Each structure stands twice: as C-alpha cells, then as structure tokens.
Amino acid sequence: MANVTVNFIECKDKKPKPNADKIAFGKHFSDHMFVMDYQADKGWFDPRIVPYEPITLDPAAMIFHYGQTVFEGLKAYRTPRDRILLFRPEKNFRRLNLSSDRLSIPAIDEELALNCLKQLLKVEKEWVPKAEGNSLYIRPFIIATEPNLSLAPSQTYQFIIILSPVGSYYKEGIQPVRIYVEDEYTRAVRGGTGTAKTAGNYAAAYKAQERATKEGYSQVLWLDGVEKKYIEEVGSMNVFFKVNGEIITPELNGSILEGITRMSIIEVLKDWGIPITERKLSLEELYEAYEQGQLEEAFGTGTAAVISPVGELNWGERKIQINKGEIGELSQRLYDTLTGIQTGKIADTYSWTIEVK
Amino acid sequence: MANVTVNFIECKDKKPKPNADKIAFGKHFSDHMFVMDYQADKGWFDPRIVPYEPITLDPAAMIFHYGQTVFEGLKAYRTPRDRILLFRPEKNFRRLNLSSDRLSIPAIDEELALNCLKQLLKVEKEWVPKAEGNSLYIRPFIIATEPNLSLAPSQTYQFIIILSPVGSYYKEGIQPVRIYVEDEYTRAVRGGTGTAKTAGNYAAAYKAQERATKEGYSQVLWLDGVEKKYIEEVGSMNVFFKVNGEIITPELNGSILEGITRMSIIEVLKDWGIPITERKLSLEELYEAYEQGQLEEAFGTGTAAVISPVGELNWGERKIQINKGEIGELSQRLYDTLTGIQTGKIADTYSWTIEVK
Ligand SMILES: Cc1ncc(COP(=O)(O)O)c(C=O)c1O
Ligand SMILES: Cc1ncc(COP(=O)(O)O)c(C=O)c1O
C-alpha cells in the first residue's frame, strides 16, 4: 500500500507567505493539505492533496462529543544549501499509531503516511521558510467523523496533514524559562491517556497554565497523578536534569509522552559517554540535590523549542534558581547538536534526517 | 440577557420521523438546531435556530487538536396528556458551566440557554416521540473554533444544541447488566477532568469497554485512579449499592461526574427515610458485604437508562451475582418513581419538571 497514488487538486489562489520576522506560531497555513478517509468496510482510502479548505462535518460527528482523535507534530527544515529535511518522521507516524491504539482508532500504514507527507511537502516546498531558525511545522491528525451519539468507536475517520510556517522559538537568543510546580491539577495518570498525543490531554492543562501565568511563570511542571511526588513533564515537553554530572530524566511510566526529542537526546548523551539514567525522580530529591549544590542544569525537550533551559522552579513558594538562571553548557551543546543536525549544518552521523527530494 | 431574541431560519425539507419501534440511539436528528457564537471581544452572541446542517470549520480549529469542548445530555418527555416535560434542565446548564470552567471555556448565561432550548423545543415539538418509553434526547455542546495551533484557550466558540429522538432503553423489560471491574485503565483522577463532561474522558474509556465486551460483559466498573481500590462509576453512570438496608454511593471526590439522576435519587431516598450515605467505598468492602450476604442491590444511574440494575460483577475472576441477577425491589421503585415524574404519570412533588408550552 505504501506506493499508492495520491490525487492532487491544485488550489487556484496561492496565498502570500507570511513575513519571516513576525510569524506567529500556528496561525498561518500553506496552500494545500493532505486528506485520507477511513470507513470500517474499506479501510483507509482516497489519499489526496487538496487546497487548504474548511472541514465540513455533521454536528453529531463523534469528534465533537467523545474526543476520539490523535495528532502529531514535527517540522521540515531548509538547509543552507536549500535541501529540505525531516527529522525522524517515521517516529512520529509510529507514535501516531500508538496514540491511535489507545484511542481505539484504526492504524494507518506508517510508510504510506510518510510517503504522502513527502508528496505534500514537494507540492508545498516554497512554504518551508528560508530565514535562519524558521521552519515548517507539520500537523498530522485523525478525527472521528461518524455522526452518532452512541458511546462507541467511530466507523469513519479522516486523516489530515496541515502545514504551518513558524518562526524561531528563540527570537532573542535562548532564554531559560521559569517553571511553576503544579500540585493540584493532574495532566495524566497511569492507565489514562498520558502516553498518547490526544486532544483531551491538552485543554485539560489550561487551568494549570493559567495559574502559572498569573503567578508570573511561563510553564508548568507536572507531577505524577498518583502520589503527586514524582516529576513527569514540563508544559508539553519532556524534562532532563543534570545532577552532579549525571543526567536524569523521568522514566516512561505509563503517563509520560515519549518525546522524539527525548529519545534523541538520550542517544546523543550515550554517544558522548555522559551518564544518563531514566528513572523515577521526586521533586524532594531534586530539591535536596539543589541544597547540596548538585543541581547543575535543567531543560525541557520537544519539537517546538528543541531544548528549553529551566532557570527557576517554584514549588509551593520554595523557589530555586538553576545555573544562575542561565543556559547550561550541556544544554547549549545539545541544542547546537540537535538543531545542527536538523538544519543540515553538521553531519548527521545518526542518519536521523530524511531529505524531501 | 435571558430574554434575548432568537433568530429563526426554517428548514425547507422536513425529514420523516423515524419508526417508533426501531430508533437506534443517537442516529436520528430533528430538523433544526440551536447555535450561538462566542468571540472574546463580544461575548456570546447571535443566538439562532437554524436548519440542522453541517458545521464548517478550519482544519486548524482548536476542537480538532486540543479537545477544548464540553457537552450535556438530557431528555424531553411527552406525557400521556401530550404535555412536553424537561427534567431539571437548569441542573444541566449549571453542570455545563462547571465543565466549561474546568476546560477554560467562557460561561454561558444558564437562564438564557434554557430559554433558547425551550424555543428550539417549541419549533421541534413534533419530534418528541409519542411511543411509551421513547423520548427526545437533547445534546447541548460547546466547541473551540479558533484556527490556531497554539496551546492556549480559544478566542472563539460555538454553543450548539441538537435533538435526537431515542427509543426506550429497556425494550424488553429491565435487564440487569453484567459488569467487568477495570483495574488497568483509568477513567479519571483527582486534579484531572473526571468531574467535567468533556469529550476526552469518553474516547479514553473505549479500550476498557472493548475488553469488557470481549469478556462478555456489558459495561465497566471504574476504580479510583490513585489507589485502584475505591469504586467510582459504572460505564457512564453513577452507581449505588444497597448493603444491609443502607444505600451507599461513592462520594464526590473530584474525579466522579455529579449525575443529575444521582442527585435526584439521593433526594428521593432521603424523602423516603431510607438511609443513604455518600462515602468512599472500596471494592474489597463491597465483596466482603457480599460474602456476608449483605449486598442486596446494585444499580447505575444516568439520563439514558435512569436506573440500570447490576446483576453481576467480575473483579479479576472473582465473580459475584447480586440479587440473583434480578432487579431489586428498591431499584424498581426508584425507576418507577423517577420515570413516573419525568413522563408526568405521577405527581411531581419535587417540582423537578418544567413544561415546554
Ligand atoms: C505532552 C508532551 N510531552 C512531550 C512532548 C515532546 O515530544 P517531541 O519531542 O516528540 O516533540 C510533546 C510534544 O510534542 C508533548 O505534547
Ligand atoms: C461519566 C458519567 N457519569 C455519570 C453520568 C450520569 O449523569 P446524569 O444522571 O446527569 O445523566 C453521566 C452521563 O450523563 C456520565 O457521562
């Protein structure tokens, strides 16, 4: 199925590209999108590239009522020599299927999906920004479309990919973020949907984000849903700490999302011979390390920022500053390495990038 | 604002009403729907009754990505004298706003919403089924419509009400259900979204339902997300147990949905002088009561079935049968009372029903 023909309907009026300096995240979309349908009796069918246009759904479509939906997020980068690169995109389609499994959504053919994404990018290659630090954000998603208020998996779905040019996450150099520890609201719990990239997890986090913002912090640190003791994630990023020369990141425990940046960072660290441990890490232990002067660096990881250094933590008024509120040496080195590989500026010794030709 | 003018665009082609005997739940919809928009700078505006028609949204509309959405479910009943009754509808709009608060969605004017629902029902009164046991299911819902992939509350929303004629839950008399105790998947946890009627909670439950179905059970009993010991809900119903003459239902603990049937049952029981306690109840305690011959009845409560007797529980192969797998006397009496009030067959001494004139 991976070499299926993708129909193409070209859009008539091409949009102007947004100004490179002031692209707001997630507000501009390219001229075309990819769409594929699913019916229980047919499987996935009719893959097509069509003009970017509204979706029309019955008001009873299940996506509006029961949240049966999954998504992904990755980027296409333009290299200095004008090649277009994707970073480990097969991992995103792998994770999409894992998410779908949790939400009882039928799997897609991962190879086919990647193939279709490449075709879409070929059509839209002018939309991959040229400016340093900018990129084309790719949002694949699946929605349940059957018009039926029964509580049961949908019999029909749409798989859609839209493209959005985005600016550099760090317009004025990398700024460490100040993080508020959330001890009331819960993002996810084992047995729940935390390991899936599904809509319901995200809106559920707005209340905590609101509070953090009000307190003057830019993101939330999530604790585990059971004991409210162990560190899980930061905002929608995985999180790493450097304690006395060793790197620690929360282990995949059934409620953390397995980030593709996270898995790449772990590989790079191993490659560099820097000790990296995936394990349970309580906030208490982290604060103790801080008291002993051993908490050296902290950073979030995700597609959007790649590395986001954490400069301050506030846990119920116990405020600590990490690395004087500045980006750590290792954080910077990891950032340079990953973004270097992604944008083709340094050799991709891991074979992580795929060129769209 | 409660007496706002509602615009009305009449639909041209009226649909045939479905055959009373074989209405599938949630698949038929009436000729019109209610719609109202929200913009951050305008508040809620343009309430209107329009033909039932597809919703058209940008593919980047936030509902498709981050699950910012809430819904309600209630019914309109036709009495033997052809009056049309709603059962405590103000509680549904109250709960809608509580759900919205959790999901960072702006509140609606509850009185206005009820007023609009009544106007919609006046237009659609022929859609309230006449057949014994049938009713018109009402689904109000709010969706985030802003086209923006940023992780932040939407600046625009739509509030929609659709109507669906439904058959009797019990076509062949009340059949007690067999329930599978789910001890791996979690529906909700304190600090999460369990107390809100929001889409993400529902698709997340399909995996557990799948397993229950495969094992030959019709619904799932959910345990608390923290200790996996305490009883929370059954399927999408609240649950009650009669133990040695006393009624016990799990207390509102921050992860259970507060059912309107639940609150009504509690009031009726108090009124009847039957001891009713809201408290933590572990499955272990329930099984012990069973061993001692004290577990007399069990039933779920919700708008769909009103009362759904539980005939069997299976907790990791510890199977118990309740009241010989038959409906209990108290369950039957509660069912008769509530459905009697809802359909105007017995006096509504609680003033719970509201007539649509
Ligand atoms: C909840 C959550 N955690 C972590 C991540 C980081 O994952 P990745 O590195 O694949 O972008 C994301 C975002 O993508 C996320 O949504
Ligand atoms: C999760 C959940 N619990 C309980 C209920 C019962 O609530 P009510 O009695 O208001 O219908 C519902 C359904 O409405 C529900 O979705």
Short mmCIF file of N, CA and C in Angstrom, two decimals, chain B residues 126-253:
data_model
loop_
_atom_site.label_atom_id
_atom_site.label_comp_id
_atom_site.label_asym_id
_atom_site.label_seq_id
_atom_site.Cartn_x
_atom_site.Cartn_y
_atom_site.Cartn_z
N GLU B 126 -42.97 18.28 17.47
CA GLU B 126 -43.42 17.04 16.84
C GLU B 126 -42.36 15.94 16.93
N TRP B 127 -41.12 16.34 17.21
CA TRP B 127 -40.03 15.37 17.30
C TRP B 127 -39.95 14.67 18.65
N VAL B 128 -40.76 15.14 19.62
CA VAL B 128 -40.77 14.43 20.91
C VAL B 128 -41.66 13.20 20.72
N PRO B 129 -41.07 12.00 20.78
CA PRO B 129 -41.81 10.79 20.38
C PRO B 129 -43.04 10.55 21.27
N LYS B 130 -44.04 9.93 20.66
CA LYS B 130 -45.27 9.63 21.40
C LYS B 130 -45.22 8.24 22.04
N ALA B 131 -44.46 7.34 21.46
CA ALA B 131 -44.49 5.95 21.94
C ALA B 131 -43.98 5.85 23.38
N GLU B 132 -44.64 5.01 24.13
CA GLU B 132 -44.28 4.70 25.52
C GLU B 132 -42.77 4.42 25.65
N GLY B 133 -42.13 5.14 26.55
CA GLY B 133 -40.71 4.86 26.81
C GLY B 133 -39.76 5.64 25.91
N ASN B 134 -40.27 6.13 24.77
CA ASN B 134 -39.40 6.91 23.88
C ASN B 134 -39.29 8.36 24.39
N SER B 135 -38.27 9.05 23.95
CA SER B 135 -38.12 10.45 24.36
C SER B 135 -37.23 11.18 23.36
N LEU B 136 -37.07 12.48 23.58
CA LEU B 136 -36.20 13.26 22.69
C LEU B 136 -34.93 13.59 23.46
N TYR B 137 -33.81 13.02 23.02
CA TYR B 137 -32.54 13.26 23.68
C TYR B 137 -32.01 14.62 23.22
N ILE B 138 -31.54 15.40 24.18
CA ILE B 138 -31.08 16.76 23.91
C ILE B 138 -29.57 16.82 24.15
N ARG B 139 -28.82 17.27 23.17
CA ARG B 139 -27.37 17.33 23.31
C ARG B 139 -26.85 18.77 23.11
N PRO B 140 -26.71 19.52 24.20
CA PRO B 140 -26.03 20.82 24.09
C PRO B 140 -24.52 20.57 24.12
N PHE B 141 -23.75 21.31 23.34
CA PHE B 141 -22.29 21.19 23.40
C PHE B 141 -21.61 22.48 22.95
N ILE B 142 -20.40 22.66 23.44
CA ILE B 142 -19.61 23.85 23.09
C ILE B 142 -18.29 23.37 22.49
N ILE B 143 -17.90 23.97 21.37
CA ILE B 143 -16.62 23.61 20.75
C ILE B 143 -15.76 24.86 20.51
N ALA B 144 -14.45 24.68 20.68
CA ALA B 144 -13.48 25.75 20.44
C ALA B 144 -13.22 25.83 18.95
N THR B 145 -13.43 27.00 18.35
CA THR B 145 -13.40 27.08 16.88
C THR B 145 -12.23 27.89 16.32
N GLU B 146 -11.46 28.53 17.16
CA GLU B 146 -10.36 29.37 16.62
C GLU B 146 -9.35 28.52 15.84
N PRO B 147 -8.99 28.98 14.62
CA PRO B 147 -7.98 28.25 13.86
C PRO B 147 -6.58 28.67 14.32
N ASN B 148 -6.00 27.89 15.22
CA ASN B 148 -4.73 28.30 15.83
C ASN B 148 -4.15 27.08 16.54
N LEU B 149 -2.92 26.74 16.21
CA LEU B 149 -2.30 25.56 16.82
C LEU B 149 -1.58 25.88 18.13
N SER B 150 -1.66 27.12 18.60
CA SER B 150 -1.03 27.45 19.89
C SER B 150 -1.78 26.75 21.01
N LEU B 151 -1.03 26.40 22.05
CA LEU B 151 -1.65 25.75 23.21
C LEU B 151 -2.18 26.80 24.17
N ALA B 152 -3.37 27.30 23.89
CA ALA B 152 -3.98 28.30 24.76
C ALA B 152 -5.48 28.28 24.50
N PRO B 153 -6.27 28.72 25.48
CA PRO B 153 -7.72 28.70 25.26
C PRO B 153 -8.10 29.46 23.99
N SER B 154 -9.10 28.93 23.31
CA SER B 154 -9.60 29.52 22.07
C SER B 154 -10.19 30.90 22.34
N GLN B 155 -10.16 31.75 21.33
CA GLN B 155 -10.80 33.06 21.43
C GLN B 155 -12.22 33.04 20.85
N THR B 156 -12.58 31.93 20.20
CA THR B 156 -13.94 31.82 19.64
C THR B 156 -14.51 30.43 19.91
N TYR B 157 -15.82 30.37 20.08
CA TYR B 157 -16.52 29.10 20.38
C TYR B 157 -17.86 29.09 19.68
N GLN B 158 -18.43 27.88 19.55
CA GLN B 158 -19.84 27.75 19.19
C GLN B 158 -20.53 26.89 20.24
N PHE B 159 -21.72 27.36 20.62
CA PHE B 159 -22.60 26.59 21.50
C PHE B 159 -23.74 26.09 20.62
N ILE B 160 -23.95 24.80 20.62
CA ILE B 160 -24.91 24.18 19.71
C ILE B 160 -25.82 23.24 20.51
N ILE B 161 -27.09 23.18 20.14
CA ILE B 161 -27.97 22.15 20.72
C ILE B 161 -28.58 21.36 19.57
N ILE B 162 -28.40 20.05 19.60
CA ILE B 162 -29.06 19.18 18.62
C ILE B 162 -30.01 18.25 19.36
N LEU B 163 -30.99 17.74 18.63
CA LEU B 163 -32.05 16.92 19.23
C LEU B 163 -32.14 15.59 18.51
N SER B 164 -32.31 14.53 19.29
CA SER B 164 -32.31 13.20 18.69
C SER B 164 -33.39 12.32 19.34
N PRO B 165 -34.41 11.93 18.56
CA PRO B 165 -35.43 11.05 19.14
C PRO B 165 -34.81 9.69 19.46
N VAL B 166 -35.09 9.18 20.66
CA VAL B 166 -34.50 7.90 21.06
C VAL B 166 -35.56 6.94 21.57
N GLY B 167 -35.26 5.66 21.43
CA GLY B 167 -36.19 4.64 21.87
C GLY B 167 -36.07 4.39 23.35
N SER B 168 -36.88 3.50 23.85
CA SER B 168 -36.81 3.11 25.25
C SER B 168 -35.50 2.37 25.50
N TYR B 169 -34.86 2.66 26.62
CA TYR B 169 -33.63 1.96 26.97
C TYR B 169 -33.92 0.48 27.19
N TYR B 170 -35.12 0.23 27.69
CA TYR B 170 -35.49 -1.16 28.03
C TYR B 170 -36.61 -1.63 27.13
N LYS B 171 -36.24 -2.17 25.97
CA LYS B 171 -37.28 -2.58 25.03
C LYS B 171 -37.97 -3.85 25.49
N GLU B 172 -37.20 -4.69 26.21
CA GLU B 172 -37.81 -5.96 26.65
C GLU B 172 -37.81 -6.07 28.17
N GLY B 173 -38.23 -5.00 28.81
CA GLY B 173 -38.24 -5.00 30.27
C GLY B 173 -36.83 -4.75 30.80
N ILE B 174 -36.74 -4.36 32.06
CA ILE B 174 -35.44 -4.01 32.62
C ILE B 174 -34.57 -5.24 32.81
N GLN B 175 -33.44 -5.25 32.11
CA GLN B 175 -32.50 -6.37 32.23
C GLN B 175 -31.28 -5.93 33.05
N PRO B 176 -31.01 -6.57 34.18
CA PRO B 176 -29.78 -6.23 34.91
C PRO B 176 -28.54 -6.47 34.05
N VAL B 177 -27.54 -5.61 34.23
CA VAL B 177 -26.33 -5.71 33.41
C VAL B 177 -25.22 -6.42 34.17
N ARG B 178 -24.31 -7.03 33.37
CA ARG B 178 -23.15 -7.71 33.93
C ARG B 178 -21.95 -6.78 33.76
N ILE B 179 -21.24 -6.55 34.84
CA ILE B 179 -20.22 -5.50 34.89
C ILE B 179 -18.83 -6.09 35.12
N TYR B 180 -17.87 -5.58 34.35
CA TYR B 180 -16.49 -6.01 34.44
C TYR B 180 -15.70 -4.94 35.19
N VAL B 181 -14.99 -5.33 36.25
CA VAL B 181 -14.22 -4.35 37.01
C VAL B 181 -12.89 -4.09 36.30
N GLU B 182 -12.66 -2.83 35.96
CA GLU B 182 -11.48 -2.45 35.19
C GLU B 182 -10.38 -2.06 36.17
N ASP B 183 -9.29 -2.83 36.19
CA ASP B 183 -8.24 -2.43 37.14
C ASP B 183 -6.93 -1.99 36.48
N GLU B 184 -6.96 -1.81 35.16
CA GLU B 184 -5.76 -1.30 34.49
C GLU B 184 -6.00 0.13 33.96
N TYR B 185 -6.96 0.27 33.07
CA TYR B 185 -7.25 1.60 32.54
C TYR B 185 -7.93 2.46 33.60
N THR B 186 -7.70 3.76 33.49
CA THR B 186 -8.25 4.71 34.44
C THR B 186 -9.15 5.69 33.69
N ARG B 187 -10.34 5.96 34.24
CA ARG B 187 -11.22 6.94 33.62
C ARG B 187 -10.81 8.36 34.01
N ALA B 188 -10.51 8.54 35.29
CA ALA B 188 -10.29 9.89 35.79
C ALA B 188 -9.51 9.82 37.09
N VAL B 189 -8.88 10.94 37.44
CA VAL B 189 -8.13 11.01 38.69
C VAL B 189 -8.34 12.40 39.27
N ARG B 190 -8.21 12.53 40.58
CA ARG B 190 -8.37 13.87 41.19
C ARG B 190 -7.36 14.82 40.53
N GLY B 191 -7.81 16.04 40.30
CA GLY B 191 -6.96 17.01 39.61
C GLY B 191 -7.10 16.92 38.09
N GLY B 192 -7.75 15.86 37.61
CA GLY B 192 -7.97 15.69 36.16
C GLY B 192 -9.31 16.26 35.74
N THR B 193 -9.93 15.66 34.71
CA THR B 193 -11.16 16.23 34.18
C THR B 193 -12.41 15.38 34.45
N GLY B 194 -12.30 14.42 35.39
CA GLY B 194 -13.41 13.50 35.63
C GLY B 194 -14.72 14.14 36.05
N THR B 195 -14.65 15.29 36.71
CA THR B 195 -15.88 15.94 37.16
C THR B 195 -16.52 16.77 36.04
N ALA B 196 -15.84 16.86 34.92
CA ALA B 196 -16.37 17.64 33.79
C ALA B 196 -16.90 16.70 32.72
N LYS B 197 -17.98 17.13 32.05
CA LYS B 197 -18.49 16.35 30.93
C LYS B 197 -17.77 16.87 29.69
N THR B 198 -16.62 16.30 29.44
CA THR B 198 -15.79 16.77 28.32
C THR B 198 -15.33 15.58 27.49
N ALA B 199 -15.27 15.81 26.18
CA ALA B 199 -15.04 14.76 25.19
C ALA B 199 -13.92 13.78 25.56
N GLY B 200 -12.77 14.32 25.95
CA GLY B 200 -11.60 13.49 26.20
C GLY B 200 -11.83 12.34 27.16
N ASN B 201 -12.73 12.51 28.13
CA ASN B 201 -12.99 11.44 29.09
C ASN B 201 -13.62 10.21 28.44
N TYR B 202 -14.32 10.42 27.34
CA TYR B 202 -15.16 9.36 26.82
C TYR B 202 -14.41 8.41 25.89
N ALA B 203 -13.72 8.97 24.88
CA ALA B 203 -12.94 8.09 23.98
C ALA B 203 -11.89 7.33 24.78
N ALA B 204 -11.40 7.94 25.87
CA ALA B 204 -10.39 7.30 26.71
C ALA B 204 -10.91 6.02 27.35
N ALA B 205 -12.22 5.86 27.38
CA ALA B 205 -12.82 4.69 28.03
C ALA B 205 -13.08 3.53 27.07
N TYR B 206 -12.89 3.76 25.78
CA TYR B 206 -13.24 2.71 24.81
C TYR B 206 -12.42 1.44 24.99
N LYS B 207 -11.12 1.59 25.30
CA LYS B 207 -10.27 0.41 25.42
C LYS B 207 -10.78 -0.52 26.51
N ALA B 208 -11.18 0.06 27.63
CA ALA B 208 -11.69 -0.76 28.73
C ALA B 208 -13.02 -1.39 28.34
N GLN B 209 -13.85 -0.62 27.65
CA GLN B 209 -15.14 -1.14 27.21
C GLN B 209 -14.94 -2.31 26.25
N GLU B 210 -13.97 -2.16 25.35
CA GLU B 210 -13.63 -3.24 24.40
C GLU B 210 -13.33 -4.54 25.13
N ARG B 211 -12.48 -4.41 26.18
CA ARG B 211 -12.10 -5.61 26.92
C ARG B 211 -13.31 -6.22 27.62
N ALA B 212 -14.13 -5.36 28.24
CA ALA B 212 -15.32 -5.86 28.93
C ALA B 212 -16.21 -6.62 27.95
N THR B 213 -16.42 -6.03 26.78
CA THR B 213 -17.27 -6.65 25.76
C THR B 213 -16.70 -8.01 25.36
N LYS B 214 -15.38 -8.05 25.17
CA LYS B 214 -14.72 -9.29 24.76
C LYS B 214 -14.90 -10.38 25.81
N GLU B 215 -14.89 -9.97 27.07
CA GLU B 215 -15.07 -10.94 28.16
C GLU B 215 -16.55 -11.27 28.38
N GLY B 216 -17.41 -10.68 27.58
CA GLY B 216 -18.83 -10.98 27.69
C GLY B 216 -19.59 -10.11 28.69
N TYR B 217 -19.01 -8.98 29.06
CA TYR B 217 -19.67 -8.07 30.00
C TYR B 217 -20.14 -6.83 29.26
N SER B 218 -21.19 -6.18 29.80
CA SER B 218 -21.72 -5.08 29.00
C SER B 218 -21.17 -3.72 29.40
N GLN B 219 -20.66 -3.58 30.62
CA GLN B 219 -20.09 -2.29 31.00
C GLN B 219 -18.92 -2.49 31.94
N VAL B 220 -18.26 -1.36 32.23
CA VAL B 220 -17.06 -1.36 33.04
C VAL B 220 -17.35 -0.70 34.39
N LEU B 221 -16.81 -1.25 35.46
CA LEU B 221 -16.81 -0.52 36.73
C LEU B 221 -15.44 0.12 36.89
N TRP B 222 -15.44 1.44 37.10
CA TRP B 222 -14.19 2.19 37.21
C TRP B 222 -13.77 2.33 38.66
N LEU B 223 -12.47 2.12 38.88
CA LEU B 223 -11.91 2.35 40.21
C LEU B 223 -11.18 3.69 40.23
N ASP B 224 -10.90 4.20 41.42
CA ASP B 224 -10.20 5.48 41.53
C ASP B 224 -8.81 5.37 40.88
N GLY B 225 -8.31 6.47 40.36
CA GLY B 225 -7.04 6.47 39.63
C GLY B 225 -5.83 6.42 40.55
N VAL B 226 -6.01 6.72 41.82
CA VAL B 226 -4.86 6.78 42.72
C VAL B 226 -4.54 5.41 43.31
N GLU B 227 -5.49 4.85 44.04
CA GLU B 227 -5.21 3.58 44.71
C GLU B 227 -5.77 2.35 44.00
N LYS B 228 -6.65 2.60 43.01
CA LYS B 228 -7.27 1.49 42.29
C LYS B 228 -8.00 0.55 43.27
N LYS B 229 -8.63 1.15 44.26
CA LYS B 229 -9.31 0.39 45.30
C LYS B 229 -10.77 0.79 45.43
N TYR B 230 -11.02 2.07 45.24
CA TYR B 230 -12.35 2.61 45.53
C TYR B 230 -13.22 2.70 44.28
N ILE B 231 -14.50 2.41 44.46
CA ILE B 231 -15.45 2.42 43.36
C ILE B 231 -15.76 3.86 42.96
N GLU B 232 -15.77 4.10 41.64
CA GLU B 232 -16.12 5.45 41.16
C GLU B 232 -17.44 5.46 40.39
N GLU B 233 -17.46 4.85 39.21
CA GLU B 233 -18.66 4.88 38.40
C GLU B 233 -18.81 3.55 37.66
N VAL B 234 -19.93 3.39 36.99
CA VAL B 234 -20.16 2.21 36.16
C VAL B 234 -20.48 2.71 34.75
N GLY B 235 -19.60 2.42 33.79
CA GLY B 235 -19.80 2.92 32.42
C GLY B 235 -19.86 4.43 32.48
N SER B 236 -20.90 5.03 31.90
CA SER B 236 -21.07 6.45 32.16
C SER B 236 -22.32 6.67 33.00
N MET B 237 -22.32 5.97 34.12
CA MET B 237 -23.39 6.14 35.11
C MET B 237 -22.77 6.24 36.51
N ASN B 238 -23.46 6.92 37.39
CA ASN B 238 -23.09 6.83 38.81
C ASN B 238 -23.61 5.50 39.34
N VAL B 239 -23.13 5.11 40.51
CA VAL B 239 -23.50 3.77 40.98
C VAL B 239 -23.89 3.77 42.46
N PHE B 240 -24.88 2.97 42.77
CA PHE B 240 -25.40 2.86 44.14
C PHE B 240 -25.43 1.39 44.55
N PHE B 241 -25.23 1.14 45.85
CA PHE B 241 -25.31 -0.22 46.38
C PHE B 241 -26.22 -0.22 47.61
N LYS B 242 -27.00 -1.28 47.72
CA LYS B 242 -27.80 -1.46 48.94
C LYS B 242 -27.12 -2.56 49.74
N VAL B 243 -26.59 -2.15 50.91
CA VAL B 243 -25.87 -3.08 51.77
C VAL B 243 -26.57 -3.11 53.13
N ASN B 244 -27.15 -4.25 53.43
CA ASN B 244 -27.80 -4.41 54.72
C ASN B 244 -28.80 -3.28 55.01
N GLY B 245 -29.61 -2.97 54.02
CA GLY B 245 -30.67 -1.97 54.21
C GLY B 245 -30.24 -0.53 54.00
N GLU B 246 -28.91 -0.31 53.93
CA GLU B 246 -28.41 1.05 53.76
C GLU B 246 -27.95 1.26 52.32
N ILE B 247 -28.19 2.46 51.79
CA ILE B 247 -27.73 2.75 50.42
C ILE B 247 -26.40 3.51 50.51
N ILE B 248 -25.46 3.05 49.73
CA ILE B 248 -24.15 3.71 49.68
C ILE B 248 -23.84 4.08 48.23
N THR B 249 -23.34 5.30 48.04
CA THR B 249 -22.85 5.70 46.71
C THR B 249 -21.53 6.43 46.91
N PRO B 250 -20.59 6.23 45.98
CA PRO B 250 -19.30 6.92 46.12
C PRO B 250 -19.48 8.43 46.27
N GLU B 251 -18.71 9.00 47.19
CA GLU B 251 -18.81 10.45 47.41
C GLU B 251 -18.17 11.21 46.24
N LEU B 252 -18.57 12.46 46.07
CA LEU B 252 -17.99 13.30 45.02
C LEU B 252 -16.58 13.66 45.46
N ASN B 253 -15.63 13.07 44.80
CA ASN B 253 -14.24 13.09 45.28
C ASN B 253 -13.31 13.85 44.36
#
